[in-house]
Structures are given as C-alpha cells and as structure tokens.
PDB file of C-alpha atoms and ligand atoms in Angstrom:
ATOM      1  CA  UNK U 820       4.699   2.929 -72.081  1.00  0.00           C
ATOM      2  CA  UNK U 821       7.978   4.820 -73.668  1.00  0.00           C
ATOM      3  CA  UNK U 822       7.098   6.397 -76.382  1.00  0.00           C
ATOM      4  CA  UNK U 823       3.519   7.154 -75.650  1.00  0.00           C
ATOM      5  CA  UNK U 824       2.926  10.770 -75.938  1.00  0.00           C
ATOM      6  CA  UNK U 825       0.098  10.630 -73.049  1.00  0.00           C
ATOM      7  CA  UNK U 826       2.268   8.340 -70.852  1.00  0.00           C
ATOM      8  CA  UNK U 827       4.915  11.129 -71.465  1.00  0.00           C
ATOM      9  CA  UNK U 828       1.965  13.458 -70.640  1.00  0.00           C
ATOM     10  CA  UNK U 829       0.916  11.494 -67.249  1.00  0.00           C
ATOM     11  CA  UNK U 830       4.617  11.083 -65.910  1.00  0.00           C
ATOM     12  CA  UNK U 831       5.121  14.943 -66.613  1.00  0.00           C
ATOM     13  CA  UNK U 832       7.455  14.547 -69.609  1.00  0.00           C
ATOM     14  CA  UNK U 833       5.581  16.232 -72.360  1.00  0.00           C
ATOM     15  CA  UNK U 834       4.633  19.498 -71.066  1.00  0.00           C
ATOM     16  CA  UNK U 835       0.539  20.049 -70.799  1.00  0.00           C
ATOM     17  CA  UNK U 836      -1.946  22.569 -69.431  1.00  0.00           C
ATOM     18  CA  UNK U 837      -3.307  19.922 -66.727  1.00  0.00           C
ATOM     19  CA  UNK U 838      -6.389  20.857 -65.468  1.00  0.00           C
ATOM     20  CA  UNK U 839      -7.619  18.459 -63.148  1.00  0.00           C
ATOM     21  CA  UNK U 840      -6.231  15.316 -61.486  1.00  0.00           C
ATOM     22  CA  UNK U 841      -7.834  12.127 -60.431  1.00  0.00           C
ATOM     23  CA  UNK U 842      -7.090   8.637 -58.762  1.00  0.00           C
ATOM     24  CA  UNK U 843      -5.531   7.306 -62.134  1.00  0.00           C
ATOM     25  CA  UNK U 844      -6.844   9.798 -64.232  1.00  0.00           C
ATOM     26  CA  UNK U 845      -5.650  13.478 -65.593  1.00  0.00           C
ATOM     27  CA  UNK U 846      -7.791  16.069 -67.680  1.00  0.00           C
ATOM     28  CA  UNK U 847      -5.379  18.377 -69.782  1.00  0.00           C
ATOM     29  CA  UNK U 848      -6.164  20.917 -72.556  1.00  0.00           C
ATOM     30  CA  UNK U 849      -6.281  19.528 -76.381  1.00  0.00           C
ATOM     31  CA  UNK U 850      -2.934  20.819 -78.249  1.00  0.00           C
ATOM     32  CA  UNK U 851      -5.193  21.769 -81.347  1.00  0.00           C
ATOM     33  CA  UNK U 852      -8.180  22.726 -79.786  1.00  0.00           C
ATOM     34  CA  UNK U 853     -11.692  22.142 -81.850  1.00  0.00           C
ATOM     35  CA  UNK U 854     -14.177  23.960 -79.646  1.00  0.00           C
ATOM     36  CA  UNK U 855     -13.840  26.394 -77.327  1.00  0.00           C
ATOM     37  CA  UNK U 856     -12.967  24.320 -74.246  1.00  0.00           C
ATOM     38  CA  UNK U 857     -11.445  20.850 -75.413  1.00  0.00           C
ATOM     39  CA  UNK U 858      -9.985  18.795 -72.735  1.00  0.00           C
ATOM     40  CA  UNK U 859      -8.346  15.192 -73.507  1.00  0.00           C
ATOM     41  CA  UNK U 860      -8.935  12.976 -70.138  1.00  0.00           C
ATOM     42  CA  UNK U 861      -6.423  10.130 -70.135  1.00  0.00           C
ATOM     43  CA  UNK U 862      -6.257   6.917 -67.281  1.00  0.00           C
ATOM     44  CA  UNK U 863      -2.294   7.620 -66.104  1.00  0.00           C
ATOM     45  CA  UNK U 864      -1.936   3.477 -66.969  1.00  0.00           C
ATOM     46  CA  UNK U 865      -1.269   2.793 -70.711  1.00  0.00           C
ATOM     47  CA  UNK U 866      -4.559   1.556 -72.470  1.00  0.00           C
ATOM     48  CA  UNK U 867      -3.900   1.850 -75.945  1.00  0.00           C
ATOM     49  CA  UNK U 868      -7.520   1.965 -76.831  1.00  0.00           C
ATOM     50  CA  UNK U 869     -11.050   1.704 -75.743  1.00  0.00           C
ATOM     51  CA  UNK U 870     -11.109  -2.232 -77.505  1.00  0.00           C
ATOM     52  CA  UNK U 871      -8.334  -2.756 -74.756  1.00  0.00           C
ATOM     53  CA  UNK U 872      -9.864  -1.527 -71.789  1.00  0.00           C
ATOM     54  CA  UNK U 873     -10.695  -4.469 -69.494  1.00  0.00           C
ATOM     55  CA  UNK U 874     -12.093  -2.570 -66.735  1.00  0.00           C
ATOM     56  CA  UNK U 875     -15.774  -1.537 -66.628  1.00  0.00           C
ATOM     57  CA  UNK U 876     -15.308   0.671 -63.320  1.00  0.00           C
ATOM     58  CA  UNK U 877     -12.599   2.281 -64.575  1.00  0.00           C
ATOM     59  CA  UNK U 878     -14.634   3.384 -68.097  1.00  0.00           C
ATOM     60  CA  UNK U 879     -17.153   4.354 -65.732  1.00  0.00           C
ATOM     61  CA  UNK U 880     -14.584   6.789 -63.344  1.00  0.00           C
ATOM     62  CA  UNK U 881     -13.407   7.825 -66.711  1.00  0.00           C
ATOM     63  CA  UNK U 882     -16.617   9.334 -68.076  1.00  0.00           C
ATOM     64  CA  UNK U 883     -17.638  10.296 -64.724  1.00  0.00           C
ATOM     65  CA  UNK U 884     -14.551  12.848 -64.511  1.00  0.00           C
ATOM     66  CA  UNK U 885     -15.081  13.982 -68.096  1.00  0.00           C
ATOM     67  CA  UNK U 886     -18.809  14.706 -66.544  1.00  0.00           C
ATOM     68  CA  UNK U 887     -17.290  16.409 -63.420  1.00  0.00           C
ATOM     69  CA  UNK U 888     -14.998  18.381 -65.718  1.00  0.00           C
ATOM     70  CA  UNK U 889     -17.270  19.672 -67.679  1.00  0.00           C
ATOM     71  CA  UNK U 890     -19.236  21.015 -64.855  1.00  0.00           C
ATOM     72  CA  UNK U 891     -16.239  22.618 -63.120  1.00  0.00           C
ATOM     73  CA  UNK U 892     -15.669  24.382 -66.557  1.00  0.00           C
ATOM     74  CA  UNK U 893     -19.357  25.727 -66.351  1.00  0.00           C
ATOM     75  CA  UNK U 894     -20.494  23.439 -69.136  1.00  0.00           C
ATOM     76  CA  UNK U 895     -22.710  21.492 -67.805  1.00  0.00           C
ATOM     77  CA  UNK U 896     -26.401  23.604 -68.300  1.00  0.00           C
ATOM     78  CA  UNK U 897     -25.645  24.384 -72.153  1.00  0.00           C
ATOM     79  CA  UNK U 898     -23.811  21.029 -73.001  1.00  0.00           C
ATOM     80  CA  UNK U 899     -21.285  19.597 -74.127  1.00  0.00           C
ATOM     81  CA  UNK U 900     -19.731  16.505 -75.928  1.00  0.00           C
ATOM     82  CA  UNK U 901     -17.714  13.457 -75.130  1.00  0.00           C
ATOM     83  CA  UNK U 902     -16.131  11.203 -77.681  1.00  0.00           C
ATOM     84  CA  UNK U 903     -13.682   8.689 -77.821  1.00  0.00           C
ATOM     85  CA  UNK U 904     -12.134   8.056 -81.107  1.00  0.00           C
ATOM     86  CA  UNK U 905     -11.559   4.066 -81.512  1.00  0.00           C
ATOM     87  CA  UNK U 906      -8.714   2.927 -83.903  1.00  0.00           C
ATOM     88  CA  UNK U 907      -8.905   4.250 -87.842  1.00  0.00           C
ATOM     89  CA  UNK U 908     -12.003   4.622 -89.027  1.00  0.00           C
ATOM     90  CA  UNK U 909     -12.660   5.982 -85.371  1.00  0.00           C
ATOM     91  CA  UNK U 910     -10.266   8.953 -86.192  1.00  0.00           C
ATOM     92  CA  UNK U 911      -7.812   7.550 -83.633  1.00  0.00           C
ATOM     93  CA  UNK U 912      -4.686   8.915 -84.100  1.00  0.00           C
ATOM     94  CA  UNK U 913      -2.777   8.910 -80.645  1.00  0.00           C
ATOM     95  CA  UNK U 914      -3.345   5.016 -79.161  1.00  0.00           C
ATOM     96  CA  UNK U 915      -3.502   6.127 -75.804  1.00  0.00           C
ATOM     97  CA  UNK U 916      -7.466   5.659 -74.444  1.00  0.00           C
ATOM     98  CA  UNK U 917      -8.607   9.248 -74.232  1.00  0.00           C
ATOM     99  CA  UNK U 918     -11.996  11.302 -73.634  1.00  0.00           C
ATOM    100  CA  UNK U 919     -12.442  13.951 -75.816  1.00  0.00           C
ATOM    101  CA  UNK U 920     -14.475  16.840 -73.479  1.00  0.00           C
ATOM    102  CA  UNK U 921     -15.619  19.411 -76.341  1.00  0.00           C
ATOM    103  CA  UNK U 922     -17.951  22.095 -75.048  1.00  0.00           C
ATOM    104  CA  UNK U 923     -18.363  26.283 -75.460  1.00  0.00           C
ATOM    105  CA  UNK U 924     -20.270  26.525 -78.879  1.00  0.00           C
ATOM    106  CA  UNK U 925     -22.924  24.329 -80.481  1.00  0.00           C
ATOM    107  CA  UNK U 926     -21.812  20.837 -81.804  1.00  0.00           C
ATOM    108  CA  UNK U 927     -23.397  19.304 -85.038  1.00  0.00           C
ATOM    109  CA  UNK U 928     -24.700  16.353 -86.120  1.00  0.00           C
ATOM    110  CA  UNK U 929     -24.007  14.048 -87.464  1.00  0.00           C
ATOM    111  CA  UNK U 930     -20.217  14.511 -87.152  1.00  0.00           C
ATOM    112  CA  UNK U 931     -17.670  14.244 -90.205  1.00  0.00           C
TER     113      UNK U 931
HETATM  114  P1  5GP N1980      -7.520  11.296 -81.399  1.00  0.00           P
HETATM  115  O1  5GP N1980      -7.411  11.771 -82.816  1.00  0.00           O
HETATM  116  O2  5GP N1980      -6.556  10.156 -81.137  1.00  0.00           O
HETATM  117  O3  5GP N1980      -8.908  10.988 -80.942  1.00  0.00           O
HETATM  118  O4  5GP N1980      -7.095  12.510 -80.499  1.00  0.00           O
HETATM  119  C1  5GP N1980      -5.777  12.822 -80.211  1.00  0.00           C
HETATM  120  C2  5GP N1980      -5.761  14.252 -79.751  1.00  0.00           C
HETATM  121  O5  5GP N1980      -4.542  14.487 -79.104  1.00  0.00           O
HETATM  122  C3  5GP N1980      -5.883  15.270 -80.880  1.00  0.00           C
HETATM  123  O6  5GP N1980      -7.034  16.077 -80.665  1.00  0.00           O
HETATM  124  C4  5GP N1980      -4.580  16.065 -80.794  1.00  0.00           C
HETATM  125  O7  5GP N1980      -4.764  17.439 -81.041  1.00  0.00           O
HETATM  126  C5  5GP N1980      -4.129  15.805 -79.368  1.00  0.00           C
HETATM  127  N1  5GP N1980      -2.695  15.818 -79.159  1.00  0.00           N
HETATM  128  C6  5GP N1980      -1.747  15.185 -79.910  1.00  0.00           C
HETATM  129  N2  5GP N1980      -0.536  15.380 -79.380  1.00  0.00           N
HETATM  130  C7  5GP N1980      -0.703  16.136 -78.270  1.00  0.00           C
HETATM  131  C8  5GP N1980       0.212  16.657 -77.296  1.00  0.00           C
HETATM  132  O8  5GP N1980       1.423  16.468 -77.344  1.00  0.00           O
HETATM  133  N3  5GP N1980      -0.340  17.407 -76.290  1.00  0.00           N
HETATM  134  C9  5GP N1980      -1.687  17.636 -76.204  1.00  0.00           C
HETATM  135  N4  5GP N1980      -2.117  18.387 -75.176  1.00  0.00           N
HETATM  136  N5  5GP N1980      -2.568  17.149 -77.103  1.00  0.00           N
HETATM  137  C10 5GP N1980      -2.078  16.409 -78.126  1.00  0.00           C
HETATM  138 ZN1   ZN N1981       0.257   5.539 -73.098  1.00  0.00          ZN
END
C-alpha cells in the first residue's frame, strides 16, 4: 500500500537492517530500539492490523518466525517477548500488522 512505511520497508524503499526473510514475511531491526535486540516482523502483503488479518495460517507462520528469530538471535533459553500492538489503546502507531520480538534483558510486568 503507498504510503505504508512497512510496505515501503518490504519493497526495499525505506532503508532497514533486514535480518531474516521468509515466504511473505521479513524480520528487520526496530528504528528506536526498546530492549537490547528488538526486531519488528512484518507479512510483505499490507494488513493494516491484527483485527484485519483473515488468515489463521498465516498468524501462525508469523509467530512461528518471530519464534525462529529469536532462536537464531540466541534468545531462546533466557526469553524473550512478542507483542503486537492492536489499534490505540493497543499502542499502535504504524497500521501495518507487525510482531514486536523484544529480548536481551529482563521484561516486566505488567507492561505500561
Ligand atoms: P507500534 O507502535 O505500531 O506497535 O510499533 C511501530 C514500531 O515501528 C515502533 O517501535 C517504531 O520504533 C518502529 N518504526 C517506525 N518507523 C520505522 C521505520 O521507518 N523503520 C524501522 N525500522 N522501524 C520503524
Ligand atoms: Zn503496509
């Protein structure tokens, strides 16, 4: 979708620190970082956000990367988080369906 900065992201527009790449997926480094390893993991289709996502399988391959990208960034044994901000009391602030993958220091609950 023009104008979406994570469809700019996926069609290699906007420039981003991709880290891994997926059938219809991409996991790329958070611009403002909150832990120590924060990757965003996007579907390359626009899905503006988790209340529009149709598709259970692709939720499912969605979390599943997050999962696999947290292990291939040696999270996996201490932990990590995954959280997808839905619309404005969510905290949503781009409307592109994203995974947040926060890991590298202790999270805390609840959250703000
Ligand atoms: P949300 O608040 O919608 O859950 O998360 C959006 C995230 O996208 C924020 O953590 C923000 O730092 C990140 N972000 C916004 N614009 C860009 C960008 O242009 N590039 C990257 N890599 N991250 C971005
Ligand atoms: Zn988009």
């Amino acid at each position: 979708m023009s104008g979406c900065i994570f469809c700019r992201v996926a069609a290699g527009e906007i420039p981003a620190e991709i880290v891994k790449r997926g059938e219809g997926m991409l996991a790329f480094t958070d611009i403002s970082p909150q832990a120590p390893t924060h990757l965003l993991i996007i579907p390359t289709i626009h899905i503006g956000s988790l209340n529009d996502a149709k598709d259970p399988t692709l939720l499912g391959n969605l979390v599943a990367f997050a999962r696999d990208a947290a292990r291939e960034a040696g999270l996996a044994t201490r932990g990590y988080r995954v959280v997808i901000n839905t619309n404005p009391d969510g905290g949503q602030t781009v409307f592109h369906l994203h995974v947040h993958l926060l890991g590298g220091r202790p999270m805390h609950w609840p959250p703000g």
